[in-house]
Tab-separated table of C-alpha atoms in Angstrom:
chain	number	residue	atom	x	y	z
V	1	UNK	CA	-21.892	-7.179	-31.100
V	2	UNK	CA	-18.935	-8.185	-28.146
V	3	UNK	CA	-20.997	-11.529	-27.302
V	4	UNK	CA	-22.293	-12.505	-31.040
V	5	UNK	CA	-18.407	-12.661	-32.347
V	6	UNK	CA	-16.662	-13.832	-29.150
V	7	UNK	CA	-16.124	-17.141	-30.311
V	8	UNK	CA	-15.136	-16.204	-33.467
V	9	UNK	CA	-11.864	-16.123	-33.523
V	10	UNK	CA	-9.606	-15.462	-36.674
V	11	UNK	CA	-7.569	-18.362	-38.000
V	12	UNK	CA	-4.486	-17.541	-40.188
V	13	UNK	CA	-2.406	-19.789	-42.510
V	14	UNK	CA	0.209	-20.412	-39.562
V	15	UNK	CA	-2.159	-21.338	-36.982
V	16	UNK	CA	-4.380	-23.553	-39.339
V	17	UNK	CA	-1.626	-26.606	-38.296
V	18	UNK	CA	-1.697	-25.125	-34.488
V	19	UNK	CA	-4.222	-26.691	-32.159
V	20	UNK	CA	-6.354	-23.978	-31.132
V	21	UNK	CA	-7.254	-23.580	-27.458
V	22	UNK	CA	-11.615	-23.749	-27.281
V	23	UNK	CA	-11.485	-24.296	-23.566
V	24	UNK	CA	-9.365	-23.709	-20.839
V	25	UNK	CA	-8.605	-25.056	-17.468
V	26	UNK	CA	-9.142	-22.999	-14.236
V	27	UNK	CA	-6.876	-24.722	-11.292
V	28	UNK	CA	-8.592	-22.079	-8.356
V	29	UNK	CA	-6.731	-22.979	-5.310
V	30	UNK	CA	-4.526	-25.774	-4.308
V	31	UNK	CA	-5.085	-28.223	-1.589
V	32	UNK	CA	-6.043	-32.180	-1.562
V	33	UNK	CA	-9.233	-32.708	-0.830
V	34	UNK	CA	-10.364	-31.905	2.416
V	35	UNK	CA	-8.691	-28.425	1.760
V	36	UNK	CA	-10.762	-28.089	-1.798
V	37	UNK	CA	-13.825	-29.019	0.274
V	38	UNK	CA	-13.366	-26.895	2.994
V	39	UNK	CA	-12.596	-23.425	0.481
V	40	UNK	CA	-16.282	-24.743	-0.617
V	41	UNK	CA	-17.845	-24.327	2.816
V	42	UNK	CA	-16.352	-20.823	3.142
V	43	UNK	CA	-17.474	-19.754	-0.104
V	44	UNK	CA	-20.743	-20.812	-0.221
V	45	UNK	CA	-21.617	-19.343	3.356
V	46	UNK	CA	-19.765	-16.204	2.260
V	47	UNK	CA	-22.028	-16.109	-1.024
V	48	UNK	CA	-25.573	-16.439	0.289
V	49	UNK	CA	-24.337	-14.057	3.655
V	50	UNK	CA	-23.387	-11.973	0.561
V	51	UNK	CA	-27.053	-12.573	-1.102
V	52	UNK	CA	-28.779	-12.765	2.466
V	53	UNK	CA	-26.757	-8.926	3.432
V	54	UNK	CA	-26.916	-6.983	0.518
V	55	UNK	CA	-30.569	-7.970	-0.713
V	56	UNK	CA	-32.086	-7.129	3.180
V	57	UNK	CA	-30.253	-3.418	2.467
V	58	UNK	CA	-32.428	-3.761	-0.564
V	59	UNK	CA	-35.726	-4.839	1.067
V	60	UNK	CA	-35.092	-2.230	3.998
V	61	UNK	CA	-34.103	1.001	1.984
V	62	UNK	CA	-37.607	-0.448	-0.408
V	63	UNK	CA	-40.059	-0.740	2.466
V	64	UNK	CA	-38.822	2.525	4.723
V	65	UNK	CA	-40.128	5.160	3.635
V	66	UNK	CA	-37.496	7.220	5.989
V	67	UNK	CA	-34.831	5.590	3.571
V	68	UNK	CA	-36.451	7.290	0.413
V	69	UNK	CA	-33.452	9.635	0.273
V	70	UNK	CA	-30.741	10.126	-2.352
V	71	UNK	CA	-27.890	8.529	0.705
V	72	UNK	CA	-30.006	5.471	0.673
V	73	UNK	CA	-31.335	5.151	-2.856
V	74	UNK	CA	-27.196	4.762	-4.033
V	75	UNK	CA	-26.333	2.650	-1.357
V	76	UNK	CA	-29.857	0.242	-2.571
V	77	UNK	CA	-28.181	0.356	-5.952
V	78	UNK	CA	-24.332	-0.428	-4.671
V	79	UNK	CA	-25.672	-3.504	-2.565
V	80	UNK	CA	-27.780	-4.635	-5.654
V	81	UNK	CA	-24.386	-4.598	-7.904
V	82	UNK	CA	-22.325	-6.428	-5.348
V	83	UNK	CA	-24.798	-9.141	-5.611
V	84	UNK	CA	-23.983	-9.103	-9.165
V	85	UNK	CA	-20.327	-8.556	-8.412
V	86	UNK	CA	-20.193	-11.790	-6.591
V	87	UNK	CA	-22.102	-13.673	-8.539
V	88	UNK	CA	-19.654	-12.959	-11.567
V	89	UNK	CA	-17.421	-15.330	-10.017
V	90	UNK	CA	-18.465	-17.222	-7.123
V	91	UNK	CA	-20.702	-20.026	-8.779
V	92	UNK	CA	-18.327	-20.682	-11.287
V	93	UNK	CA	-15.530	-20.796	-8.463
V	94	UNK	CA	-18.113	-23.260	-6.470
V	95	UNK	CA	-18.571	-25.662	-9.265
V	96	UNK	CA	-14.555	-25.142	-10.593
V	97	UNK	CA	-13.905	-26.644	-6.993
V	98	UNK	CA	-16.434	-29.423	-7.327
V	99	UNK	CA	-15.361	-30.003	-10.679
V	100	UNK	CA	-13.116	-32.812	-12.194
V	101	UNK	CA	-11.975	-31.459	-14.543
V	102	UNK	CA	-12.087	-27.992	-14.019
V	103	UNK	CA	-12.766	-27.084	-17.724
V	104	UNK	CA	-14.376	-23.089	-18.514
V	105	UNK	CA	-15.079	-22.701	-21.926
V	106	UNK	CA	-13.491	-20.301	-25.193
V	107	UNK	CA	-16.898	-18.023	-24.275
V	108	UNK	CA	-17.732	-18.438	-20.421
V	109	UNK	CA	-14.373	-17.878	-19.973
V	110	UNK	CA	-14.482	-14.402	-21.618
V	111	UNK	CA	-17.692	-13.691	-20.265
V	112	UNK	CA	-16.524	-13.924	-17.034
V	113	UNK	CA	-13.768	-11.244	-17.293
V	114	UNK	CA	-15.953	-8.721	-19.705
V	115	UNK	CA	-18.825	-9.065	-16.780
V	116	UNK	CA	-16.074	-9.083	-13.572
V	117	UNK	CA	-14.370	-5.584	-15.093
V	118	UNK	CA	-16.949	-4.121	-16.136
V	119	UNK	CA	-18.898	-4.679	-12.965
V	120	UNK	CA	-15.793	-3.905	-11.382
V	121	UNK	CA	-15.278	-0.289	-12.946
V	122	UNK	CA	-19.329	0.199	-12.246
V	123	UNK	CA	-18.574	-0.234	-8.580
V	124	UNK	CA	-15.945	2.077	-9.382
V	125	UNK	CA	-17.944	4.760	-10.829
V	126	UNK	CA	-20.392	4.006	-7.719
V	127	UNK	CA	-18.145	4.859	-4.801
V	128	UNK	CA	-17.349	7.929	-6.866
V	129	UNK	CA	-21.230	8.732	-6.971
V	130	UNK	CA	-21.392	8.661	-3.288
V	131	UNK	CA	-18.446	10.424	-2.373
V	132	UNK	CA	-20.125	12.739	-4.667
V	133	UNK	CA	-23.031	12.688	-2.407
V	134	UNK	CA	-22.191	12.673	1.204
V	135	UNK	CA	-19.533	15.576	0.325
V	136	UNK	CA	-22.792	17.576	-0.781
V	137	UNK	CA	-24.789	16.970	2.402
V	138	UNK	CA	-22.408	17.955	4.500
V	139	UNK	CA	-20.535	20.510	2.496
V	140	UNK	CA	-23.655	22.316	1.474
V	141	UNK	CA	-26.544	21.128	3.672
V	142	UNK	CA	-28.485	24.230	2.332
V	143	UNK	CA	-28.536	23.801	-1.566
V	144	UNK	CA	-28.369	19.104	-1.098
V	145	UNK	CA	-32.175	19.343	-1.993
V	146	UNK	CA	-32.217	20.900	-5.009
V	147	UNK	CA	-28.506	19.977	-6.273
V	148	UNK	CA	-29.298	15.887	-5.342
V	149	UNK	CA	-32.600	15.643	-6.699
V	150	UNK	CA	-34.120	11.627	-7.427
V	151	UNK	CA	-33.919	13.150	-11.261
V	152	UNK	CA	-30.282	13.600	-10.422
V	153	UNK	CA	-29.790	10.245	-9.228
V	154	UNK	CA	-31.548	8.166	-11.306
V	155	UNK	CA	-29.270	9.801	-13.946
V	156	UNK	CA	-26.186	9.499	-12.302
V	157	UNK	CA	-26.760	5.503	-11.110
V	158	UNK	CA	-27.943	5.334	-14.820
V	159	UNK	CA	-24.359	6.779	-16.560
V	160	UNK	CA	-22.429	4.379	-13.933
V	161	UNK	CA	-23.743	1.112	-15.506
V	162	UNK	CA	-23.743	2.247	-18.909
V	163	UNK	CA	-19.820	3.352	-18.239
V	164	UNK	CA	-18.857	0.894	-16.865
V	165	UNK	CA	-20.497	-1.878	-19.369
V	166	UNK	CA	-19.978	0.340	-22.250
V	167	UNK	CA	-16.011	0.909	-21.302
V	168	UNK	CA	-15.057	-3.332	-22.215
V	169	UNK	CA	-16.209	-4.803	-25.007
V	170	UNK	CA	-13.833	-3.276	-27.256
V	171	UNK	CA	-10.713	-3.718	-25.806
V	172	UNK	CA	-11.714	-7.937	-24.770
V	173	UNK	CA	-13.281	-8.293	-27.721
V	174	UNK	CA	-9.525	-7.984	-29.529
V	175	UNK	CA	-8.216	-9.530	-26.917
V	176	UNK	CA	-10.578	-12.629	-27.644
V	177	UNK	CA	-9.728	-12.477	-31.288
V	178	UNK	CA	-5.696	-13.229	-30.111
V	179	UNK	CA	-3.967	-17.041	-30.684
V	180	UNK	CA	-4.540	-19.481	-28.010
V	181	UNK	CA	-2.705	-22.527	-28.981
V	182	UNK	CA	-0.708	-23.382	-26.584
V	183	UNK	CA	-1.130	-24.239	-22.460
V	184	UNK	CA	-5.088	-23.812	-21.911
V	185	UNK	CA	-4.202	-24.100	-18.086
V	186	UNK	CA	-5.024	-20.737	-15.700
V	187	UNK	CA	-3.701	-20.536	-12.506
V	188	UNK	CA	-6.097	-18.653	-11.068
V	189	UNK	CA	-9.707	-18.979	-10.208
V	190	UNK	CA	-11.499	-16.776	-12.307
V	191	UNK	CA	-10.626	-15.294	-16.314
V	192	UNK	CA	-8.659	-12.299	-15.857
V	193	UNK	CA	-5.938	-10.648	-17.789
V	194	UNK	CA	-2.541	-11.791	-17.027
V	195	UNK	CA	-3.414	-15.511	-17.273
V	196	UNK	CA	-5.122	-14.792	-20.205
V	197	UNK	CA	-2.460	-12.551	-22.051
V	198	UNK	CA	0.237	-14.665	-21.237
V	199	UNK	CA	-1.566	-18.273	-23.276
V	200	UNK	CA	-1.714	-15.979	-25.736
V	201	UNK	CA	0.872	-17.396	-29.414
V	202	UNK	CA	1.131	-13.922	-30.621
V	203	UNK	CA	1.937	-10.617	-27.874
V	204	UNK	CA	-0.948	-7.523	-28.551
V	205	UNK	CA	1.705	-4.880	-26.582
V	206	UNK	CA	-1.028	-2.634	-27.898
V	207	UNK	CA	-4.023	-4.280	-26.854
V	208	UNK	CA	-3.191	-4.369	-23.693
V	209	UNK	CA	-1.492	-0.722	-23.056
V	210	UNK	CA	-5.197	0.301	-24.189
V	211	UNK	CA	-6.716	-2.261	-21.429
V	212	UNK	CA	-4.340	-1.396	-17.959
V	213	UNK	CA	-4.483	2.431	-19.085
V	214	UNK	CA	-8.340	2.434	-19.246
V	215	UNK	CA	-8.281	0.152	-16.307
V	216	UNK	CA	-5.935	2.595	-14.246
V	217	UNK	CA	-7.335	5.662	-15.350
V	218	UNK	CA	-10.380	4.785	-14.267
V	219	UNK	CA	-8.921	3.728	-10.734
V	220	UNK	CA	-6.980	7.244	-10.580
V	221	UNK	CA	-9.400	8.865	-11.438
V	222	UNK	CA	-12.267	7.502	-9.132
V	223	UNK	CA	-9.969	7.328	-5.570
V	224	UNK	CA	-8.801	11.294	-6.956
V	225	UNK	CA	-11.727	12.856	-6.743
V	226	UNK	CA	-12.961	10.473	-3.731
V	227	UNK	CA	-9.851	11.446	-1.868
V	228	UNK	CA	-10.280	15.306	-2.963
V	229	UNK	CA	-13.922	15.351	-1.718
V	230	UNK	CA	-13.557	13.859	1.473
V	231	UNK	CA	-10.477	15.425	2.586
V	232	UNK	CA	-13.249	18.825	1.622
V	233	UNK	CA	-16.040	16.639	3.526
V	234	UNK	CA	-13.425	16.430	6.597
V	235	UNK	CA	-11.985	20.386	6.510
V	236	UNK	CA	-15.876	21.050	6.970
V	237	UNK	CA	-16.163	18.632	9.448
V	238	UNK	CA	-13.289	19.605	11.551
V	239	UNK	CA	-15.284	23.403	11.306
V	240	UNK	CA	-18.411	21.951	13.147
V	241	UNK	CA	-18.569	23.937	16.580
V	242	UNK	CA	-20.649	21.086	18.584
V	243	UNK	CA	-19.013	17.639	19.812
V	244	UNK	CA	-22.356	15.701	18.877
V	245	UNK	CA	-22.328	17.001	14.995
V	246	UNK	CA	-19.135	15.724	13.959
V	247	UNK	CA	-19.816	12.843	15.773
V	248	UNK	CA	-22.961	12.323	13.373
V	249	UNK	CA	-20.601	14.132	10.375
V	250	UNK	CA	-17.794	11.117	10.977
V	251	UNK	CA	-21.056	8.300	11.833
V	252	UNK	CA	-22.759	9.521	8.362
V	253	UNK	CA	-18.585	8.841	5.973
V	254	UNK	CA	-17.259	6.206	7.597
V	255	UNK	CA	-18.504	3.318	6.865
V	256	UNK	CA	-18.255	4.574	3.177
V	257	UNK	CA	-14.190	5.363	3.457
V	258	UNK	CA	-14.102	2.250	4.942
V	259	UNK	CA	-15.988	0.456	2.141
V	260	UNK	CA	-13.189	2.560	-0.432
V	261	UNK	CA	-10.396	1.401	2.094
V	262	UNK	CA	-10.911	-2.062	1.540
V	263	UNK	CA	-11.458	-2.295	-2.316
V	264	UNK	CA	-9.198	0.114	-3.257
V	265	UNK	CA	-6.767	-0.896	-1.538
V	266	UNK	CA	-6.612	-4.324	-2.749
V	267	UNK	CA	-7.859	-3.317	-6.437
V	268	UNK	CA	-4.936	-1.165	-6.614
V	269	UNK	CA	-2.342	-3.758	-5.316
V	270	UNK	CA	-3.501	-5.826	-8.254
V	271	UNK	CA	-4.081	-3.793	-11.278
V	272	UNK	CA	-1.821	-1.016	-11.384
V	273	UNK	CA	0.925	-1.840	-9.276
V	274	UNK	CA	3.390	-4.293	-11.403
V	275	UNK	CA	2.267	-8.192	-10.439
V	276	UNK	CA	5.335	-9.798	-12.027
V	277	UNK	CA	6.310	-10.141	-8.060
V	278	UNK	CA	3.399	-11.148	-6.290
V	279	UNK	CA	3.426	-14.700	-5.411
V	280	UNK	CA	0.481	-16.398	-7.858
V	281	UNK	CA	-1.204	-17.315	-4.728
V	282	UNK	CA	-1.570	-14.131	-3.982
V	283	UNK	CA	-3.031	-12.492	-6.458
V	284	UNK	CA	-5.197	-15.073	-5.913
V	285	UNK	CA	-6.111	-13.909	-2.331
V	286	UNK	CA	-6.230	-10.252	-3.367
V	287	UNK	CA	-8.777	-10.898	-5.564
V	288	UNK	CA	-11.034	-13.422	-3.301
V	289	UNK	CA	-10.496	-9.730	-0.644
V	290	UNK	CA	-12.019	-7.508	-3.743
V	291	UNK	CA	-14.294	-9.785	-5.242
V	292	UNK	CA	-15.757	-11.766	-2.509
V	293	UNK	CA	-14.932	-10.372	0.600
V	294	UNK	CA	-15.542	-6.589	-0.519
V	295	UNK	CA	-19.639	-7.418	-1.342
V	296	UNK	CA	-19.878	-9.920	2.158
V	297	UNK	CA	-18.471	-6.844	4.730
V	298	UNK	CA	-20.281	-4.129	3.352
V	299	UNK	CA	-23.842	-4.708	4.682
V	300	UNK	CA	-22.188	-5.574	7.740
V	301	UNK	CA	-19.925	-2.276	7.216
V	302	UNK	CA	-23.109	0.284	6.486
V	303	UNK	CA	-25.588	-1.670	8.787
V	304	UNK	CA	-23.274	-1.856	11.824
V	305	UNK	CA	-22.379	1.861	11.487
V	306	UNK	CA	-25.282	3.377	10.824
V	307	UNK	CA	-28.151	4.416	12.819
V	308	UNK	CA	-31.125	4.869	10.504
V	309	UNK	CA	-30.305	1.250	8.496
V	310	UNK	CA	-30.162	-0.360	12.225
V	311	UNK	CA	-33.822	0.724	12.902
V	312	UNK	CA	-35.146	-0.695	9.766
V	313	UNK	CA	-33.331	-3.830	9.779
V	314	UNK	CA	-35.176	-4.213	12.933
V	315	UNK	CA	-38.318	-3.040	11.582
V	316	UNK	CA	-37.853	-6.092	8.644
V	317	UNK	CA	-37.104	-8.715	11.392
V	318	UNK	CA	-40.333	-7.017	13.501
V	319	UNK	CA	-42.410	-7.909	10.502
V	320	UNK	CA	-40.824	-11.043	9.630
V	321	UNK	CA	-42.145	-12.239	13.626
V	322	UNK	CA	-45.094	-11.159	13.268
V	323	UNK	CA	-45.844	-12.488	9.684
V	324	UNK	CA	-44.527	-15.907	10.906
V	325	UNK	CA	-46.487	-15.729	14.508
V	326	UNK	CA	-49.966	-14.425	12.186
């Protein structure tokens, strides 16, 4: 329903004499042509590595029976999510860098807006579910196999995707119905909330309040749950008598904490703290950090800090060499 009505904007009586915006211009990053080529190469390499890294994690979990556990089931789905999260922005940004007009249609802009925020919300929920999984595994190891069953994992993953994608159609639909009749220049490399609202000819305080309240609540409740889970988890780890057991527990959870810090640190600066005092270039850099760099670094973080994952990746490389030699 959201997608069908995205292009049907009401034209009131006063708007009939005003040119309505049918496309936007994404300015992207400033700089001469040489800088644009450098940025294109940089983001292209980052995107290809993101696809390869997260795709390799999915294949390793799929092919290695030792990784058919709840933790790796969640990690495989998280890697799949990261591929789509990066794909919601990077391909259009790469095309925009090489484009002379740098235009994006009205519908395509709001499609990107919807997918970008829906996938970002889904990522927040996934990180909370992964924290719950680690909490159960370390704080309740005896009950973990009976609680974290395959059925529960599938239910939690489905809820993450459904909640992420069903939360934003209505507010984004109302934003798309606002009259955009002035400038169509967006000083960003993607269609985001603040740049779009600044181009609207009519104020929409209720829509803005609902959107930012919803985004803030998702961030607040998920990060509070993650912090609570890891507080209890660390308390349990310090009670482990053996140093080897503590190291193993820290190795299991350390990678997740690094990912949570990287993602939430930049997202909360953008969408929880006021962005009016943040320079536009810094907003773009922060957006690159959580939307492009996080999906790129996640495979490295999880593979380099996880012994089972390193073994599975070595097995994949070994199979590839055998298949090439045969």
